[in-house]
Coordinates of N, CA and C and ligand atoms in Angstrom, one line a residue:
X156 N 0.6 -0.8 -0.3 CA 0.2 -0.1 0.2 C 1.0 1.3 -0.3
X157 N 0.4 2.0 -1.0 CA 1.2 3.2 -1.0 C 0.9 3.8 0.3
X158 N 1.7 5.1 0.9 CA 2.2 5.5 2.7 C 1.7 6.9 1.6
X159 N 0.0 7.0 1.9 CA 0.2 8.7 1.4 C -0.4 9.4 3.0
X160 N 0.4 10.0 4.3 CA 0.4 10.2 4.5 C 1.3 11.4 5.0
X161 N 0.9 12.8 4.8 CA 1.4 14.4 4.3 C 1.5 15.1 6.2
X162 N 2.6 16.0 6.0 CA 3.4 16.3 7.5 C 1.7 18.0 7.3
X163 N 1.6 18.0 8.4 CA 0.3 18.9 9.0 C 1.0 20.7 8.9
X164 N 0.4 21.1 7.3 CA 1.6 22.1 8.3 C 0.4 24.3 8.9
X165 N 1.3 24.1 9.0 CA 0.6 25.9 9.0 C 1.2 27.3 8.6
X166 N 0.4 28.0 8.2 CA 1.5 28.9 7.6 C 1.0 30.1 8.3
X167 N 2.1 30.5 9.0 CA 2.4 31.6 9.9 C 2.0 33.3 8.5
X168 N 1.9 34.2 9.2 CA 1.4 35.6 8.1 C 0.9 36.2 8.9
X169 N 0.9 38.2 8.5 CA 1.0 39.0 8.4 C 0.7 40.0 7.2
X170 N 0.9 39.8 6.0 CA -0.1 40.4 5.2 C -0.3 40.7 4.0
X171 N 0.2 40.3 3.2 CA -1.5 39.6 1.5 C -0.6 38.3 1.3
X172 N 0.2 38.2 1.0 CA 0.6 36.6 1.3 C 0.3 36.4 0.3
X173 N 1.4 37.0 -0.1 CA 1.7 36.0 -1.8 C 2.5 34.6 -1.8
X174 N 3.3 34.3 -0.8 CA 4.4 33.1 -0.6 C 3.8 32.6 0.1
X175 N 2.1 32.5 0.5 CA 1.1 32.0 1.4 C 0.3 31.6 -0.8
X176 N 0.3 32.0 -0.8 CA -0.7 31.8 -2.4 C 0.5 31.0 -3.1
X177 N 2.2 31.5 -3.3 CA 2.7 30.5 -3.3 C 2.9 29.3 -3.6
X178 N 2.8 29.0 -2.1 CA 3.2 27.5 -1.8 C 2.0 27.1 -2.2
X179 N 0.7 27.4 -1.7 CA -0.9 27.6 -1.6 C -1.0 26.5 -3.5
X180 N -0.3 27.5 -4.0 CA -0.2 27.0 -6.0 C 0.2 25.7 -6.4
X181 N 1.7 25.7 -5.1 CA 2.7 24.0 -6.0 C 2.2 23.2 -5.3
X182 N 1.3 23.1 -3.8 CA 0.5 22.0 -3.2 C 0.0 21.5 -4.1
X183 N -0.9 22.5 -4.7 CA -1.6 22.5 -6.0 C -1.4 21.7 -7.5
X184 N -0.1 22.3 -7.6 CA 0.9 22.0 -8.7 C 1.7 21.0 -8.5
X185 N 2.1 20.1 -7.7 CA 2.9 18.8 -7.1 C 3.8 19.6 -7.0
X186 N 4.0 20.3 -6.4 CA 6.1 20.9 -6.3 C 5.7 20.7 -5.1
X187 N 4.9 20.4 -3.7 CA 4.5 19.9 -2.5 C 3.8 19.0 -2.5
X188 N 4.8 17.6 -1.9 CA 3.5 16.7 -2.4 C 3.8 15.6 -0.9
X189 N 4.3 15.6 0.0 CA 4.6 15.9 1.0 C 4.0 16.8 2.5
X190 N 3.1 17.6 1.9 CA 2.3 18.3 2.7 C 1.6 18.9 2.1
X191 N 1.0 19.1 3.6 CA -0.6 20.2 3.3 C -0.4 21.8 4.2
X192 N -1.2 21.9 4.0 CA -1.2 23.3 4.7 C -3.5 23.3 5.2
X193 N -3.0 22.8 6.3 CA -4.5 22.6 7.0 C -4.8 23.7 7.7
X194 N -4.0 25.0 8.2 CA -4.3 25.9 8.7 C -3.3 27.2 8.0
X195 N -3.9 28.3 8.2 CA -3.6 29.4 8.1 C -3.2 30.9 9.4
X196 N -2.5 31.2 10.0 CA -2.8 32.1 10.7 C -2.3 32.8 10.9
X197 N -2.9 34.2 11.3 CA -2.4 36.1 11.2 C -2.4 36.0 11.9
X198 N -1.2 37.2 12.8 CA -1.3 38.6 13.6 C -2.8 39.4 13.7
X199 N -2.5 39.1 12.2 CA -3.5 40.7 11.6 C -4.8 40.1 10.5
X200 N -5.8 40.7 11.3 CA -7.2 40.3 11.4 C -7.5 40.4 9.9
X201 N -7.1 42.1 9.6 CA -7.5 42.0 8.3 C -6.5 41.9 7.1
X202 N -5.1 40.7 7.3 CA -4.3 40.7 6.2 C -5.3 40.0 5.3
X203 N -4.8 39.8 3.8 CA -5.1 39.4 3.4 C -4.6 37.9 2.2
X204 N -4.5 37.9 3.8 CA -3.5 36.3 3.6 C -5.0 35.2 3.7
X205 N -5.3 35.9 4.8 CA -6.9 34.9 5.1 C -7.7 34.8 4.4
X206 N -7.9 36.1 3.2 CA -8.6 35.3 2.0 C -8.3 34.8 1.3
X207 N -6.9 34.9 1.4 CA -6.7 33.6 0.5 C -6.5 32.3 0.5
X208 N -5.6 32.2 2.0 CA -6.4 30.6 3.0 C -7.6 30.6 2.4
X209 N -9.0 31.9 3.2 CA -10.5 31.1 2.6 C -10.8 30.5 1.4
X210 N -10.4 30.9 0.6 CA -10.8 31.0 -0.6 C -9.8 29.7 -1.9
X211 N -9.4 29.5 -1.4 CA -8.2 27.7 -1.0 C -9.6 26.7 -0.3
X212 N -9.9 27.7 0.9 CA -10.5 26.5 1.3 C -9.9 25.5 2.8
X213 N -9.3 25.9 3.2 CA -8.0 26.1 4.3 C -8.5 27.2 5.9
X214 N -8.3 26.0 6.9 CA -9.2 26.6 7.4 C -8.1 28.1 8.4
X215 N -8.7 29.6 8.4 CA -8.5 30.7 8.3 C -8.7 31.8 9.8
X216 N -7.8 31.2 10.8 CA -7.7 32.5 12.0 C -6.8 33.0 11.9
X217 N -7.2 34.5 13.0 CA -6.8 35.7 13.5 C -6.2 36.1 15.0
X218 N -5.4 35.4 15.3 CA -4.2 35.2 16.8 C -3.8 37.4 16.8
X219 N -4.7 37.3 17.6 CA -3.6 39.2 17.7 C -3.3 39.0 19.0
X220 N -2.1 40.3 19.1 CA -1.5 40.8 20.4 C -2.8 41.5 20.7
X221 N -4.0 42.3 19.8 CA -3.9 43.3 20.7 C -5.1 42.4 21.5
X222 N -5.9 40.9 20.8 CA -6.6 40.7 21.2 C -6.2 40.0 23.1
X223 N -4.8 39.0 22.4 CA -4.4 38.4 23.1 C -3.4 38.8 24.3
X224 N -2.9 39.7 24.0 CA -1.6 40.2 25.0 C -0.6 39.7 25.0
X225 N -0.3 40.1 26.5 CA 0.9 38.8 26.8 C 0.7 36.8 26.5
X226 N -1.3 36.2 26.3 CA -1.0 35.3 26.2 C -0.7 35.0 24.3
X227 N -0.3 35.9 24.2 CA -0.1 36.0 22.1 C 0.3 34.8 21.9
X228 N 1.6 35.1 21.9 CA 2.2 33.2 21.7 C 1.0 31.6 22.8
X229 N 1.2 32.4 24.1 CA 0.5 30.9 24.4 C -0.7 30.4 23.6
X230 N -1.5 31.1 23.5 CA -3.0 31.0 22.6 C -2.0 30.1 21.0
X231 N -1.0 31.2 19.9 CA -0.9 30.6 18.9 C 0.1 28.8 19.5
X232 N 0.6 28.4 19.8 CA 0.7 27.0 20.8 C -0.8 26.0 20.8
X233 N -1.2 27.0 21.2 CA -2.9 26.4 21.7 C -3.7 25.8 20.1
X234 N -3.0 27.2 19.0 CA -4.0 26.9 17.6 C -3.3 26.0 17.2
X235 N -2.5 25.7 17.4 CA -1.6 24.6 16.3 C -1.0 23.4 17.5
X236 N -1.7 23.3 17.9 CA -2.0 21.9 19.0 C -3.4 21.3 18.4
X237 N -3.7 22.0 18.5 CA -5.6 21.1 18.2 C -5.4 20.8 17.0
X238 N -4.6 22.1 15.9 CA -4.7 21.5 14.4 C -3.5 20.9 14.2
X239 N -2.5 19.7 16.0 CA -2.0 18.9 15.0 C -0.6 18.6 13.7
X240 N -1.0 20.0 14.0 CA 1.0 21.0 13.9 C 2.2 20.4 13.6
X241 N 2.1 20.2 12.6 CA 3.9 19.1 12.2 C 5.0 20.2 11.8
X242 N 4.7 21.3 10.8 CA 5.3 21.9 10.4 C 4.9 23.3 10.7
X243 N 6.0 24.3 10.3 CA 5.3 25.2 11.0 C 6.0 26.1 9.6
X244 N 5.7 27.4 8.7 CA 5.8 28.1 8.1 C 5.5 29.5 7.8
X245 N 6.6 29.9 8.4 CA 6.3 31.7 8.6 C 7.2 32.1 6.9
X246 N 5.5 32.5 6.2 CA 5.9 33.8 5.3 C 5.6 34.6 5.0
X247 N 6.9 36.2 5.8 CA 5.6 37.2 5.9 C 4.9 37.2 7.1
X248 N 5.5 37.0 8.0 CA 5.2 36.8 9.6 C 6.2 37.4 10.4
X249 N 5.9 39.3 10.7 CA 6.5 39.3 11.6 C 6.8 39.6 12.8
X250 N 6.8 39.2 13.6 CA 6.9 38.8 15.0 C 7.9 38.1 15.2
X251 N 9.0 38.4 16.3 CA 9.8 37.9 16.7 C 9.2 36.1 17.7
X252 N 9.9 35.2 17.6 CA 9.5 33.9 18.7 C 10.1 34.0 19.5
X253 N 10.4 33.7 20.9 CA 10.9 33.9 21.6 C 11.1 32.4 22.0
X254 N 12.8 32.0 22.7 CA 13.4 31.1 22.8 C 12.4 29.7 23.0
X255 N 11.1 29.9 24.0 CA 10.2 29.3 24.8 C 9.7 27.8 23.1
X256 N 9.6 29.5 22.0 CA 8.7 28.8 21.0 C 9.5 27.8 20.1
X257 N 10.9 28.5 20.0 CA 11.2 27.9 18.7 C 12.7 27.0 19.5
X258 N 12.4 26.3 20.4 CA 13.2 25.4 20.9 C 11.9 24.4 21.1
X259 N 11.1 24.8 21.6 CA 9.7 23.9 21.4 C 9.3 23.5 19.9
X260 N 9.3 24.1 19.1 CA 9.6 23.1 17.3 C 10.4 23.2 17.0
X261 N 11.8 22.4 17.7 CA 12.8 23.0 16.5 C 12.6 22.1 15.1
X262 N 13.6 22.1 14.9 CA 13.7 21.6 13.4 C 12.5 22.0 12.7
X263 N 11.4 22.2 13.6 CA 9.9 22.7 13.0 C 9.5 23.8 11.8
X264 N 10.6 25.1 12.5 CA 10.1 26.0 11.8 C 10.3 26.8 10.4
X265 N 10.1 26.9 9.4 CA 11.2 27.4 8.9 C 10.4 29.0 8.1
X266 N 11.3 29.3 7.9 CA 11.7 31.2 7.0 C 12.0 31.9 6.5
X267 N 10.8 32.5 5.3 CA 11.8 33.3 3.9 C 12.2 34.6 4.5
X268 N 13.5 34.9 4.1 CA 14.3 36.0 4.6 C 14.4 37.0 2.8
X269 N 13.9 37.9 2.7 CA 14.9 38.6 1.9 C 15.3 39.0 1.4
X270 N 16.5 38.6 1.3 CA 18.1 38.4 1.4 C 19.1 37.8 1.3
X271 N 20.1 37.5 1.0 CA 20.9 36.6 0.8 C 21.5 36.8 2.6
X272 N 20.7 35.1 3.2 CA 21.3 36.0 4.7 C 23.3 35.6 4.7
X273 N 24.1 35.8 5.0 CA 24.0 36.9 6.8 C 23.4 38.1 6.3
X274 N 23.4 39.0 5.1 CA 23.8 40.8 5.1 C 21.7 40.7 5.1
X275 N 22.7 42.2 5.6 CA 20.1 42.9 5.5 C 18.8 41.2 6.6
X276 N 19.8 41.3 7.4 CA 19.4 40.4 8.2 C 19.4 40.8 9.7
X277 N 18.0 39.4 10.7 CA 18.6 40.5 12.1 C 17.3 40.7 12.3
X278 N 17.4 41.5 13.7 CA 16.2 42.0 14.2 C 16.3 43.2 13.4
X279 N 14.8 43.6 13.4 CA 14.7 45.4 12.5 C 14.8 45.9 11.0
X280 N 15.5 44.4 10.3 CA 15.1 43.8 8.7 C 14.2 43.0 9.0
X281 N 13.5 43.9 8.2 CA 12.1 42.9 7.8 C 11.7 43.3 6.6
X282 N 10.6 43.0 5.9 CA 9.8 43.8 5.0 C 10.6 44.1 4.1
X283 N 9.7 45.5 3.8 CA 11.2 47.1 2.3 C 12.1 47.9 3.3
X284 N 12.1 47.3 4.1 CA 13.0 47.6 5.4 C 13.9 47.5 4.4
X285 N 14.5 45.9 4.0 CA 16.0 45.1 3.7 C 16.1 45.3 2.7
X286 N 15.0 46.0 1.3 CA 15.5 46.1 0.5 C 16.5 47.8 0.2
X287 N 15.7 48.8 1.4 CA 16.3 49.5 1.4 C 17.9 50.1 1.6
X288 N 17.8 48.8 3.1 CA 19.1 48.5 3.3 C 20.7 48.6 2.3
X289 N 19.9 47.3 1.3 CA 20.1 46.5 0.2 C 20.3 47.7 -0.3
X290 N 19.6 48.7 -1.0 CA 20.2 49.1 -1.8 C 21.0 50.4 -1.7
X291 N 20.8 51.0 -0.4 CA 21.9 52.3 0.6 C 23.1 51.2 0.1
X292 N 23.4 50.1 0.2 CA 24.8 50.0 0.4 C 24.9 49.3 -0.5
X293 N 24.6 49.5 -1.9 CA 24.8 49.1 -3.3 C 24.7 48.6 -3.4
X294 N 24.8 46.8 -3.3 CA 24.8 45.4 -3.7 C 24.2 45.3 -4.7
X295 N 24.8 44.5 -6.0 CA 24.4 44.2 -7.3 C 24.0 43.4 -6.6
X296 N 24.2 42.3 -6.2 CA 23.2 40.8 -6.4 C 22.6 40.6 -4.7
X297 N 21.3 40.7 -4.8 CA 20.6 40.2 -3.2 C 20.2 39.5 -3.6
X298 N 18.9 38.8 -3.1 CA 18.1 37.5 -2.8 C 17.6 36.9 -1.7
X299 N 17.0 36.1 -1.7 CA 16.7 34.9 -0.6 C 16.8 33.9 0.2
X300 N 16.6 33.8 0.9 CA 17.0 32.8 2.0 C 15.5 31.7 2.9
X301 N 15.8 30.6 2.6 CA 15.1 29.6 3.2 C 15.8 29.7 4.7
X302 N 15.9 29.2 5.7 CA 16.1 29.0 7.1 C 15.3 28.6 8.1
X303 N 16.1 27.4 9.1 CA 15.4 26.9 9.6 C 15.1 27.7 10.7
X304 N 14.1 28.3 12.2 CA 14.0 29.3 13.1 C 14.5 29.4 14.0
X305 N 15.2 28.8 15.0 CA 15.5 29.0 16.5 C 15.7 30.2 16.8
X306 N 16.2 30.5 17.6 CA 16.0 32.1 18.8 C 16.9 32.8 18.0
X307 N 18.2 33.5 17.8 CA 18.7 34.3 17.1 C 17.3 34.8 15.9
X308 N 17.0 35.5 15.4 CA 16.8 35.9 14.8 C 17.2 35.9 13.2
X309 N 16.6 34.8 12.3 CA 17.3 34.7 10.6 C 18.7 33.6 11.0
X310 N 18.8 33.5 12.7 CA 20.1 32.9 13.0 C 20.1 31.2 12.4
X311 N 18.5 31.1 11.9 CA 19.1 29.7 12.0 C 19.8 28.7 10.4
X312 N 19.5 27.4 10.5 CA 20.5 26.7 9.6 C 19.6 27.0 8.0
X313 N 20.6 27.0 7.3 CA 20.4 27.9 5.9 C 19.3 26.7 5.4
X314 N 18.4 26.6 4.5 CA 18.4 25.6 3.6 C 18.2 25.8 2.0
X315 N 17.4 27.5 2.0 CA 17.9 27.2 -0.1 C 17.9 28.6 0.8
X316 N 19.3 28.8 -0.5 CA 19.1 31.0 -1.5 C 19.3 31.0 -2.6
X317 N 18.7 32.2 -2.9 CA 18.4 32.3 -4.7 C 19.3 33.7 -5.2
X318 N 20.0 33.8 -6.0 CA 20.4 35.5 -5.8 C 19.6 35.9 -7.2
X319 N 19.3 36.8 -6.9 CA 18.8 37.9 -7.9 C 19.2 39.4 -8.0
X320 N 19.3 40.1 -9.5 CA 20.6 41.1 -9.4 C 19.6 41.9 -9.5
X321 N 20.6 42.9 -9.1 CA 20.2 44.2 -8.2 C 19.9 45.6 -10.0
X322 N 18.9 45.6 -10.0 CA 18.9 46.5 -11.2 C 19.2 49.0 -11.6
X323 N 20.1 48.4 -12.2 CA 20.1 49.9 -12.1 C 18.7 50.6 -12.3
X324 N 18.2 51.6 -10.6 CA 17.4 52.5 -11.4 C 16.5 51.4 -9.5
X325 N 16.5 50.6 -9.5 CA 15.7 49.8 -8.1 C 15.7 50.7 -7.6
X326 N 14.0 50.4 -7.0 CA 13.6 50.4 -5.3 C 13.3 49.8 -4.7
X327 N 12.6 49.9 -3.3 CA 13.2 49.0 -2.5 C 11.6 48.1 -2.8
X328 N 10.5 48.8 -3.7 CA 9.6 48.7 -4.2 C 10.0 47.2 -5.4
X329 N 10.3 48.1 -6.0 CA 11.1 46.7 -7.8 C 11.6 45.6 -6.8
X330 N 12.9 45.9 -6.4 CA 13.3 45.1 -5.7 C 12.9 43.9 -5.0
X331 N 12.1 44.0 -4.8 CA 11.2 43.4 -3.4 C 10.3 42.5 -4.3
X332 N 9.8 42.8 -5.8 CA 9.4 42.5 -6.3 C 9.8 41.1 -7.5
X333 N 10.6 41.5 -7.5 CA 11.6 40.7 -8.9 C 12.3 39.4 -7.5
X334 N 12.7 40.1 -6.2 CA 13.1 39.1 -5.2 C 12.6 38.0 -5.4
X335 N 10.9 38.2 -5.0 CA 9.5 37.5 -4.7 C 9.3 36.2 -5.5
X336 N 8.6 37.3 -7.0 CA 8.6 36.2 -8.3 C 10.1 35.8 -8.7
X337 N 11.5 36.2 -8.2 CA 12.5 34.8 -9.0 C 12.6 34.2 -7.8
X338 N 12.8 34.3 -6.5 CA 13.9 33.8 -5.5 C 12.3 33.5 -4.5
X339 N 12.0 34.4 -3.7 CA 11.0 33.9 -3.0 C 9.9 32.5 -3.4
X340 N 9.0 32.8 -4.3 CA 7.6 31.7 -5.0 C 8.0 31.1 -5.1
X341 N 9.7 30.7 -5.3 CA 10.3 29.5 -6.2 C 11.0 28.5 -4.4
X342 N 11.9 28.8 -4.3 CA 12.3 28.4 -2.8 C 11.7 27.8 -1.3
X343 N 10.6 29.1 -1.3 CA 10.0 28.8 -0.3 C 8.7 27.7 -0.7
X344 N 8.1 27.0 -2.0 CA 7.7 26.3 -2.1 C 8.5 25.0 -1.4
X345 N 10.3 24.8 -2.6 CA 10.7 23.9 -2.9 C 11.2 23.5 -1.7
X346 N 11.9 24.6 -0.4 CA 11.9 23.9 1.0 C 10.9 23.6 2.0
X347 N 10.1 23.9 1.8 CA 9.4 23.3 2.4 C 8.4 22.0 1.5
X348 N 8.8 21.0 0.6 CA 8.7 20.1 0.9 C 10.4 19.2 0.8
X349 N 11.0 20.3 0.1 CA 12.6 19.6 1.4 C 11.7 18.7 2.8
X350 N 11.2 19.4 3.6 CA 12.1 19.7 5.0 C 10.9 18.4 5.2
X351 N 9.2 19.1 4.4 CA 8.7 17.4 4.5 C 8.6 16.0 4.1
X352 N 10.0 16.1 3.5 CA 9.8 15.3 3.0 C 11.2 13.8 3.8
X353 N 11.9 15.3 4.8 CA 12.9 14.9 5.8 C 11.6 14.7 6.9
X354 N 10.8 14.7 7.4 CA 10.3 15.0 7.9 C 9.5 13.0 7.7
X355 N 9.1 13.1 7.1 CA 9.0 11.4 6.3 C 9.6 11.0 6.8
X356 N 10.0 10.7 6.5 CA 11.8 9.7 6.2 C 12.8 10.1 7.7
X357 N 12.5 10.5 9.0 CA 12.7 10.4 9.7 C 13.9 11.3 10.2
X358 N 14.5 12.0 8.6 CA 16.0 12.6 9.5 C 15.8 13.4 9.7
X359 N 15.0 14.4 10.2 CA 15.0 15.6 11.5 C 13.9 15.2 12.4
Ligands
GAR103 C1 8.2 38.6 2.2 O1 9.0 39.4 1.2 C2 9.4 38.1 3.1 O2 10.3 37.7 2.8 C3 9.1 39.0 4.1 O3 8.5 39.5 3.9 C4 7.3 39.2 2.9 C5 6.4 38.7 2.7 O4 5.9 39.3 1.2 N1 9.6 38.8 5.1 C6 10.6 38.8 6.1 O5 10.9 40.4 6.0 C7 10.7 38.4 7.5 N2 12.1 39.0 7.6 P1 4.5 38.5 1.3 O6 3.5 38.6 2.8 O7 3.8 39.0 0.1 O8 4.5 37.0 1.8

């Protein structure tokens, strides 16, 4: 009999969710075969990501700091546990998780970051700020990184990276768009599949 076990994935988001969409599309097109997105959790109640999840028939929940205050992370853990989540994918999730949280899910959280780590990463480097810093430095190449998440912001083991050219006249917005399309939307689904396979094989 074929083993049809799939890793139960939660995608954590804060915003528009183009990476989430890439994951959903990759599930449909067969790039991700060893995992299934069963939950999308946003820390922003009005994130468009939640609509993307609903449109794809995926359970979508908002867990906000405004509502849960100091119990914010506890509520996230409860929600993950209730849904038997085995892998957490951070796709534009703009909150830093505590050491307790990252220890609990060792090798079970991955994140996409819009630069070639170790450049332009760590606390304070998120979203367009990353691209602004890269342009200020004058780098000719940037890109994206998918990595495991530990207690050090953007400090966990690197899974995949893809370089993208910086063009004359780039703004943070144009650079971001090129990196999303040419790197993030490719390496996040590919890394998700790779990590799911390793989990199913008992390698991690
Ligand atoms: C992406 O570029 C992602 O790499 C970045 O936020 C954007 C979210 O876009 N994440 C970080 O900066 C985390 N440090 P999306 O909502 O369209 O996927």
